[in-house]
Amino acid sequence: MRLFVGLDVSSFDMKVCILNGEGEKLNAFTVTNDLPGATLLKERLLDCIGDQEVDVLKIGLESTSVYSFHPSMFLHHDEDLKVFGAKVFVMNPKQIANFKKSYSDMNKTDEIDAFIIADYLRFGRNQMSVVKESQYVALQQLTRSRYRLIRMMTKEKQHFLQHLSYKCNTFSQEVDSSVFGSAMMELFLEKYSLEELAHLPLEELAAFLQEKGKNRFGDPKCVATSIQKAVRSSYRLDKVVEDSMDVILGTSIEVIRTFQKQIKEIDKAIKKLMAGLTNTLESIPGIGPVFAAGIIAEIGQIDRFDDETKVAKYAGLYWRKHQSGRFTAEDTSLSRNGNHYLRYYLVEAANSVRRQVPDYRDLLREKVQ
């Protein structure tokens, strides 16, 4: 017996369609999208199986963020369904939408969508997104939250530098951007006027930077000199406007520090989870704990993929062939239809390896030329 179960999930209910191996509809019903509803779904599915021997039991639903997360995890971990070898697939909605185009005469309803998902499972093509085990799901939530915080912090730093240009318009020209950090934020939290900074003794400014930067500056006097050069060559604001810029800069610094604190807490949780997972990625020069955690979180169980080409396709890192008759296009665009988080981590990790390993750097240079 082969069973294919399609679920069309919304925030409040799940439309269910059960097909056999020949595509015949065995049952269709609706349950609520909560624990009692999922339990009822399982019971009705077991009733459908009865005492028959099951060769294939596939349950599929589209990836709809938090709406699909709970039912997919419930069905994946249910011990009664495991007896029948149940496999749960969380699929890309684009795959289902493209498959549905072959049913041109069908209306758009949730019940029909559940049937389409079940039929897609029955055809058995491009089904890689099996539900991940709990430790990978937990790691993925952490790494994605970290990714979001980093992007927000970067945006806030840009906001800070934009308003810093109002207060000191030549700062970015005279001062190396690599020195932006705790010491620089402390400097502008002091709310010095440009005149005060311009006349501050160089040794005193250098000592301030070295103390707040925890002795990380190789040449604090050189940094202090560049800051004073920027201050002395910048336009002067009237007191009212400069005071308002100081308030904005101070607020922005507090926001950045909040992000930094949250990222540190997430890093601790990521490190704890990674300690329980097999990880050989960090043995590759250029791949540190951040890239390793991101890649592992998005891939999950590596045995979900037959080979590296499947991983590349899942990440959207592949180029489609374009061929017609005797013509074959040499230049085709990157797909970008896969998991954009995994694509980001793989690309950034590859670039980091290129910087660390001369052989890869030389190989890329040859290909580009």
Short mmCIF file of C-alpha atoms in Angstrom, two decimals:
data_model
loop_
_atom_site.label_atom_id
_atom_site.label_comp_id
_atom_site.label_asym_id
_atom_site.label_seq_id
_atom_site.Cartn_x
_atom_site.Cartn_y
_atom_site.Cartn_z
CA MET A 1 0.00 0.00 0.00
CA ARG A 2 1.30 3.44 -0.95
CA LEU A 3 -0.17 6.55 0.63
CA PHE A 4 0.46 10.20 -0.19
CA VAL A 5 -0.91 12.87 2.14
CA GLY A 6 -1.11 16.52 1.06
CA LEU A 7 -1.63 19.28 3.63
CA ASP A 8 -2.58 22.83 2.74
CA VAL A 9 -1.74 24.73 5.92
CA SER A 10 -3.00 28.10 7.10
CA SER A 11 -2.78 29.84 10.46
CA PHE A 12 -6.03 28.29 11.70
CA ASP A 13 -6.62 25.01 9.81
CA MET A 14 -5.17 22.27 7.57
CA LYS A 15 -6.90 20.91 4.47
CA VAL A 16 -5.97 17.23 4.08
CA CYS A 17 -6.06 15.01 0.99
CA ILE A 18 -5.02 11.34 0.99
CA LEU A 19 -4.22 9.58 -2.31
CA ASN A 20 -3.22 5.99 -3.02
CA GLY A 21 -0.50 4.93 -5.45
CA GLU A 22 -2.88 5.16 -8.42
CA GLY A 23 -3.89 8.72 -7.62
CA GLU A 24 -7.34 7.82 -6.28
CA LYS A 25 -8.64 10.06 -3.50
CA LEU A 26 -9.16 7.96 -0.37
CA ASN A 27 -10.17 10.76 1.95
CA ALA A 28 -10.30 14.54 2.27
CA PHE A 29 -11.08 16.54 5.39
CA THR A 30 -10.15 19.61 7.43
CA VAL A 31 -8.61 19.82 10.89
CA THR A 32 -7.52 22.76 13.01
CA ASN A 33 -3.87 23.79 12.94
CA ASP A 34 -3.15 23.03 16.58
CA LEU A 35 -2.25 20.04 18.74
CA PRO A 36 -5.81 18.56 18.88
CA GLY A 37 -6.16 19.02 15.11
CA ALA A 38 -2.81 17.36 14.37
CA THR A 39 -3.70 14.49 16.70
CA LEU A 40 -7.02 14.01 14.88
CA LEU A 41 -5.18 14.05 11.55
CA LYS A 42 -2.86 11.30 12.76
CA GLU A 43 -5.77 9.19 14.03
CA ARG A 44 -7.69 9.48 10.76
CA LEU A 45 -4.56 8.60 8.82
CA LEU A 46 -4.06 5.50 10.98
CA ASP A 47 -7.72 4.57 10.41
CA CYS A 48 -7.12 4.83 6.66
CA ILE A 49 -4.16 2.47 6.95
CA GLY A 50 -6.02 -0.01 9.14
CA ASP A 51 -4.28 -3.38 9.19
CA GLN A 52 -2.82 -3.03 5.70
CA GLU A 53 0.89 -3.25 5.01
CA VAL A 54 2.36 0.12 4.05
CA ASP A 55 5.21 0.33 1.54
CA VAL A 56 5.28 4.13 1.21
CA LEU A 57 3.82 6.82 3.47
CA LYS A 58 4.71 10.36 2.45
CA ILE A 59 3.25 13.49 4.01
CA GLY A 60 3.87 16.81 2.30
CA LEU A 61 3.18 20.48 3.00
CA GLU A 62 4.47 23.76 1.68
CA SER A 63 7.01 25.77 3.64
CA THR A 64 4.91 28.59 5.08
CA SER A 65 7.14 29.81 7.89
CA VAL A 66 5.67 29.27 11.35
CA TYR A 67 2.35 27.86 10.04
CA SER A 68 3.99 24.71 8.66
CA PHE A 69 6.64 24.32 11.37
CA HIS A 70 4.53 22.82 14.16
CA PRO A 71 2.47 20.28 12.15
CA SER A 72 5.58 19.11 10.25
CA MET A 73 7.53 18.54 13.47
CA PHE A 74 4.56 16.83 15.15
CA LEU A 75 4.09 14.37 12.28
CA HIS A 76 7.82 13.80 11.86
CA HIS A 77 8.37 12.83 15.50
CA ASP A 78 5.13 10.87 16.04
CA GLU A 79 6.00 7.32 17.14
CA ASP A 80 2.81 5.74 15.72
CA LEU A 81 3.56 7.08 12.22
CA LYS A 82 7.22 6.06 12.43
CA VAL A 83 6.06 2.42 12.61
CA PHE A 84 4.88 2.78 9.00
CA GLY A 85 8.04 4.54 7.84
CA ALA A 86 6.33 7.91 7.44
CA LYS A 87 8.41 10.66 5.84
CA VAL A 88 7.43 14.31 6.10
CA PHE A 89 8.42 16.73 3.33
CA VAL A 90 8.41 20.52 3.68
CA MET A 91 8.51 21.78 0.10
CA ASN A 92 9.22 25.01 -1.72
CA PRO A 93 5.88 26.66 -2.67
CA LYS A 94 7.36 27.52 -6.10
CA GLN A 95 7.75 23.83 -6.87
CA ILE A 96 4.09 23.20 -6.08
CA ALA A 97 2.96 26.28 -8.02
CA ASN A 98 4.89 25.16 -11.11
CA PHE A 99 3.53 21.61 -10.81
CA LYS A 100 -0.02 22.95 -10.54
CA LYS A 101 0.26 24.63 -13.95
CA SER A 102 -0.20 21.20 -15.53
CA TYR A 103 -3.73 21.16 -14.01
CA SER A 104 -4.92 24.15 -16.03
CA ASP A 105 -8.62 23.36 -15.66
CA MET A 106 -8.61 23.35 -11.85
CA ASN A 107 -9.90 26.15 -9.61
CA LYS A 108 -7.89 27.75 -6.83
CA THR A 109 -9.15 26.39 -3.51
CA ASP A 110 -7.39 25.08 -0.42
CA GLU A 111 -8.92 21.61 -0.91
CA ILE A 112 -7.55 21.43 -4.46
CA ASP A 113 -4.15 22.68 -3.27
CA ALA A 114 -3.99 19.80 -0.78
CA PHE A 115 -4.72 17.38 -3.65
CA ILE A 116 -1.98 18.97 -5.79
CA ILE A 117 0.57 18.56 -2.97
CA ALA A 118 -0.40 14.89 -2.50
CA ASP A 119 -0.17 14.27 -6.25
CA TYR A 120 3.23 15.99 -6.39
CA LEU A 121 4.43 13.57 -3.72
CA ARG A 122 3.04 10.67 -5.74
CA PHE A 123 5.10 11.66 -8.80
CA GLY A 124 8.17 11.70 -6.56
CA ARG A 125 10.28 14.40 -8.26
CA ASN A 126 12.60 16.93 -6.59
CA GLN A 127 11.68 15.92 -3.05
CA MET A 128 14.69 16.83 -0.93
CA SER A 129 13.31 18.95 1.89
CA VAL A 130 12.65 16.28 4.47
CA VAL A 131 11.98 17.75 7.90
CA LYS A 132 15.20 18.35 9.83
CA GLU A 133 15.99 16.83 13.18
CA SER A 134 15.41 19.01 16.25
CA GLN A 135 19.04 20.03 16.85
CA TYR A 136 19.32 21.36 13.29
CA VAL A 137 16.02 23.21 13.58
CA ALA A 138 17.20 24.82 16.83
CA LEU A 139 20.56 25.74 15.28
CA GLN A 140 18.84 27.18 12.20
CA GLN A 141 16.64 29.45 14.30
CA LEU A 142 19.72 30.77 16.11
CA THR A 143 21.86 31.30 13.01
CA ARG A 144 19.04 33.02 11.14
CA SER A 145 18.40 35.30 14.11
CA ARG A 146 22.11 36.11 14.22
CA TYR A 147 22.10 36.84 10.49
CA ARG A 148 19.17 39.23 10.98
CA LEU A 149 20.85 41.00 13.92
CA ILE A 150 24.09 41.44 11.97
CA ARG A 151 22.20 43.03 9.08
CA MET A 152 20.33 45.33 11.47
CA MET A 153 23.56 46.32 13.24
CA THR A 154 25.25 47.05 9.90
CA LYS A 155 22.34 49.26 8.93
CA GLU A 156 22.55 51.07 12.29
CA LYS A 157 26.30 51.64 11.83
CA GLN A 158 25.55 53.21 8.43
CA HIS A 159 22.96 55.40 10.15
CA PHE A 160 25.60 56.41 12.74
CA LEU A 161 28.20 57.26 10.08
CA GLN A 162 25.65 59.26 8.11
CA HIS A 163 24.95 61.54 11.09
CA LEU A 164 28.62 61.61 12.01
CA SER A 165 29.19 63.20 8.58
CA TYR A 166 26.85 66.01 9.61
CA LYS A 167 28.92 66.69 12.71
CA CYS A 168 32.34 66.07 11.11
CA ASN A 169 32.03 65.99 7.34
CA THR A 170 35.64 64.92 6.55
CA PHE A 171 35.80 62.14 9.16
CA SER A 172 35.34 59.26 6.66
CA GLN A 173 38.01 60.78 4.37
CA GLU A 174 40.68 61.23 7.02
CA VAL A 175 40.06 58.36 9.44
CA ASP A 176 40.44 54.70 8.44
CA SER A 177 37.05 52.94 8.73
CA SER A 178 38.76 49.92 10.33
CA VAL A 179 39.19 51.88 13.58
CA PHE A 180 35.43 52.14 14.08
CA GLY A 181 34.70 50.33 17.33
CA SER A 182 34.24 50.75 21.06
CA ALA A 183 36.84 53.50 21.39
CA MET A 184 35.29 55.59 18.62
CA MET A 185 31.80 55.16 20.07
CA GLU A 186 33.06 56.18 23.51
CA LEU A 187 34.65 59.27 21.98
CA PHE A 188 31.38 60.47 20.50
CA LEU A 189 29.38 59.52 23.59
CA GLU A 190 31.45 62.15 25.41
CA LYS A 191 29.71 64.73 23.20
CA TYR A 192 32.83 66.78 22.58
CA SER A 193 32.31 69.78 20.33
CA LEU A 194 34.55 69.98 17.28
CA GLU A 195 36.43 72.84 18.88
CA GLU A 196 37.05 70.80 22.03
CA LEU A 197 38.35 67.86 19.98
CA ALA A 198 40.49 70.16 17.84
CA HIS A 199 42.25 71.62 20.89
CA LEU A 200 42.43 68.45 22.99
CA PRO A 201 46.12 67.60 23.59
CA LEU A 202 47.18 64.89 21.15
CA GLU A 203 48.65 62.70 23.91
CA GLU A 204 45.42 62.91 25.89
CA LEU A 205 43.31 61.91 22.87
CA ALA A 206 45.69 59.05 22.06
CA ALA A 207 45.56 57.82 25.67
CA PHE A 208 41.74 57.99 25.64
CA LEU A 209 41.58 55.90 22.45
CA GLN A 210 44.05 53.34 23.76
CA GLU A 211 42.18 52.94 27.06
CA LYS A 212 38.71 52.64 25.51
CA GLY A 213 40.05 50.45 22.69
CA LYS A 214 41.67 48.11 25.25
CA ASN A 215 45.12 48.58 23.70
CA ARG A 216 44.02 47.30 20.30
CA PHE A 217 45.40 50.25 18.34
CA GLY A 218 48.85 49.61 16.93
CA ASP A 219 49.55 53.33 16.75
CA PRO A 220 46.99 55.31 18.80
CA LYS A 221 48.85 58.57 18.23
CA CYS A 222 48.51 58.17 14.46
CA VAL A 223 44.74 57.54 14.84
CA ALA A 224 44.42 60.57 17.14
CA THR A 225 46.27 62.71 14.59
CA SER A 226 43.91 61.65 11.78
CA ILE A 227 40.87 62.41 13.96
CA GLN A 228 42.12 65.89 14.79
CA LYS A 229 42.94 66.54 11.14
CA ALA A 230 39.35 65.63 10.23
CA VAL A 231 37.96 67.79 13.04
CA ARG A 232 39.99 70.85 12.08
CA SER A 233 39.06 70.65 8.38
CA SER A 234 35.32 70.09 8.89
CA TYR A 235 32.54 72.66 8.70
CA ARG A 236 31.22 74.01 11.99
CA LEU A 237 27.58 73.58 12.98
CA ASP A 238 25.69 75.99 15.17
CA LYS A 239 25.18 74.83 18.75
CA VAL A 240 21.52 73.79 18.35
CA VAL A 241 22.20 71.52 15.37
CA GLU A 242 25.38 70.05 16.88
CA ASP A 243 23.53 69.22 20.10
CA SER A 244 20.84 67.40 18.11
CA MET A 245 23.54 65.42 16.22
CA ASP A 246 25.10 64.43 19.57
CA VAL A 247 21.75 63.06 20.77
CA ILE A 248 21.29 61.05 17.57
CA LEU A 249 24.84 59.69 17.68
CA GLY A 250 24.48 58.72 21.34
CA THR A 251 21.18 56.94 20.69
CA SER A 252 22.65 55.12 17.69
CA ILE A 253 25.64 53.96 19.75
CA GLU A 254 23.32 52.50 22.42
CA VAL A 255 21.38 50.62 19.71
CA ILE A 256 24.61 49.19 18.25
CA ARG A 257 25.75 48.05 21.68
CA THR A 258 22.41 46.36 22.29
CA PHE A 259 22.81 44.44 19.03
CA GLN A 260 26.36 43.45 20.01
CA LYS A 261 25.15 42.13 23.36
CA GLN A 262 22.34 40.10 21.74
CA ILE A 263 24.74 38.63 19.18
CA LYS A 264 27.09 37.51 21.95
CA GLU A 265 24.22 35.69 23.71
CA ILE A 266 23.20 33.95 20.49
CA ASP A 267 26.83 32.97 19.83
CA LYS A 268 26.95 31.24 23.21
CA ALA A 269 23.82 29.22 22.38
CA ILE A 270 25.19 28.35 18.91
CA LYS A 271 28.49 27.17 20.42
CA LYS A 272 26.61 24.95 22.86
CA LEU A 273 24.58 23.30 20.07
CA MET A 274 27.57 22.92 17.77
CA ALA A 275 29.43 21.01 20.51
CA GLY A 276 26.93 18.16 20.08
CA LEU A 277 27.17 17.96 16.28
CA THR A 278 29.81 16.38 14.07
CA ASN A 279 31.67 19.25 12.45
CA THR A 280 34.65 18.99 10.11
CA LEU A 281 34.02 22.26 8.27
CA GLU A 282 36.19 24.29 10.64
CA SER A 283 39.20 22.20 9.62
CA ILE A 284 39.07 24.07 6.28
CA PRO A 285 41.23 27.23 6.33
CA GLY A 286 38.99 30.28 6.20
CA ILE A 287 35.84 28.63 7.59
CA GLY A 288 35.27 29.63 11.18
CA PRO A 289 32.45 28.92 13.66
CA VAL A 290 29.99 31.42 12.11
CA PHE A 291 30.14 30.03 8.56
CA ALA A 292 30.27 26.42 9.81
CA ALA A 293 27.18 26.85 11.99
CA GLY A 294 25.24 28.58 9.20
CA ILE A 295 26.03 25.89 6.62
CA ILE A 296 25.27 22.99 8.97
CA ALA A 297 22.03 24.61 10.18
CA GLU A 298 20.67 25.06 6.65
CA ILE A 299 21.77 21.68 5.26
CA GLY A 300 20.69 19.66 8.31
CA GLN A 301 21.15 15.93 7.86
CA ILE A 302 23.61 15.66 4.97
CA ASP A 303 22.12 12.30 3.96
CA ARG A 304 19.07 14.20 2.70
CA PHE A 305 21.13 14.88 -0.42
CA ASP A 306 22.43 12.29 -2.88
CA ASP A 307 25.53 14.30 -3.85
CA GLU A 308 27.01 17.81 -3.93
CA THR A 309 24.97 18.79 -7.00
CA LYS A 310 21.79 18.39 -4.96
CA VAL A 311 23.21 20.66 -2.24
CA ALA A 312 24.11 23.26 -4.89
CA LYS A 313 20.59 23.10 -6.33
CA TYR A 314 19.05 23.42 -2.86
CA ALA A 315 21.13 26.58 -2.36
CA GLY A 316 20.27 27.96 -5.82
CA LEU A 317 23.93 27.80 -6.87
CA TYR A 318 23.51 26.27 -10.31
CA TRP A 319 23.22 27.43 -13.89
CA ARG A 320 20.43 26.07 -16.07
CA LYS A 321 21.32 24.78 -19.52
CA HIS A 322 19.79 26.63 -22.45
CA GLN A 323 19.74 24.50 -25.57
CA SER A 324 17.62 24.49 -28.70
CA GLY A 325 18.43 22.37 -31.74
CA ARG A 326 22.13 22.79 -32.43
CA PHE A 327 22.40 25.93 -30.32
CA THR A 328 23.75 25.81 -26.76
CA ALA A 329 24.05 29.06 -24.83
CA GLU A 330 27.46 29.65 -23.26
CA ASP A 331 26.29 32.29 -20.79
CA THR A 332 23.31 31.54 -18.55
CA SER A 333 22.22 33.24 -15.34
CA LEU A 334 22.53 31.82 -11.84
CA SER A 335 19.29 30.23 -10.65
CA ARG A 336 18.99 31.85 -7.16
CA ASN A 337 15.75 29.90 -6.56
CA GLY A 338 16.98 27.95 -3.55
CA ASN A 339 17.69 28.57 0.12
CA HIS A 340 19.15 32.09 0.19
CA TYR A 341 20.60 31.63 3.69
CA LEU A 342 22.60 28.58 2.59
CA ARG A 343 23.64 30.38 -0.60
CA TYR A 344 24.92 33.32 1.47
CA TYR A 345 26.97 31.13 3.83
CA LEU A 346 28.44 28.98 1.02
CA VAL A 347 29.45 31.99 -1.08
CA GLU A 348 30.94 33.88 1.88
CA ALA A 349 32.76 30.76 3.11
CA ALA A 350 34.17 30.09 -0.37
CA ASN A 351 35.38 33.68 -0.58
CA SER A 352 37.01 33.36 2.84
CA VAL A 353 38.79 30.16 1.74
CA ARG A 354 39.98 32.00 -1.40
CA ARG A 355 41.55 34.68 0.78
CA GLN A 356 43.23 32.15 3.08
CA VAL A 357 44.49 29.55 0.58
CA PRO A 358 46.81 30.78 -2.20
CA ASP A 359 46.02 27.85 -4.52
CA TYR A 360 42.33 28.76 -4.63
CA ARG A 361 43.14 32.44 -5.01
CA ASP A 362 45.37 31.68 -8.01
CA LEU A 363 42.78 29.32 -9.51
CA LEU A 364 40.07 32.00 -9.37
CA ARG A 365 42.42 34.57 -10.89
CA GLU A 366 43.11 32.23 -13.83
CA LYS A 367 39.38 31.63 -14.41
CA VAL A 368 38.56 35.33 -14.31
CA GLN A 369 41.33 36.15 -16.78
#
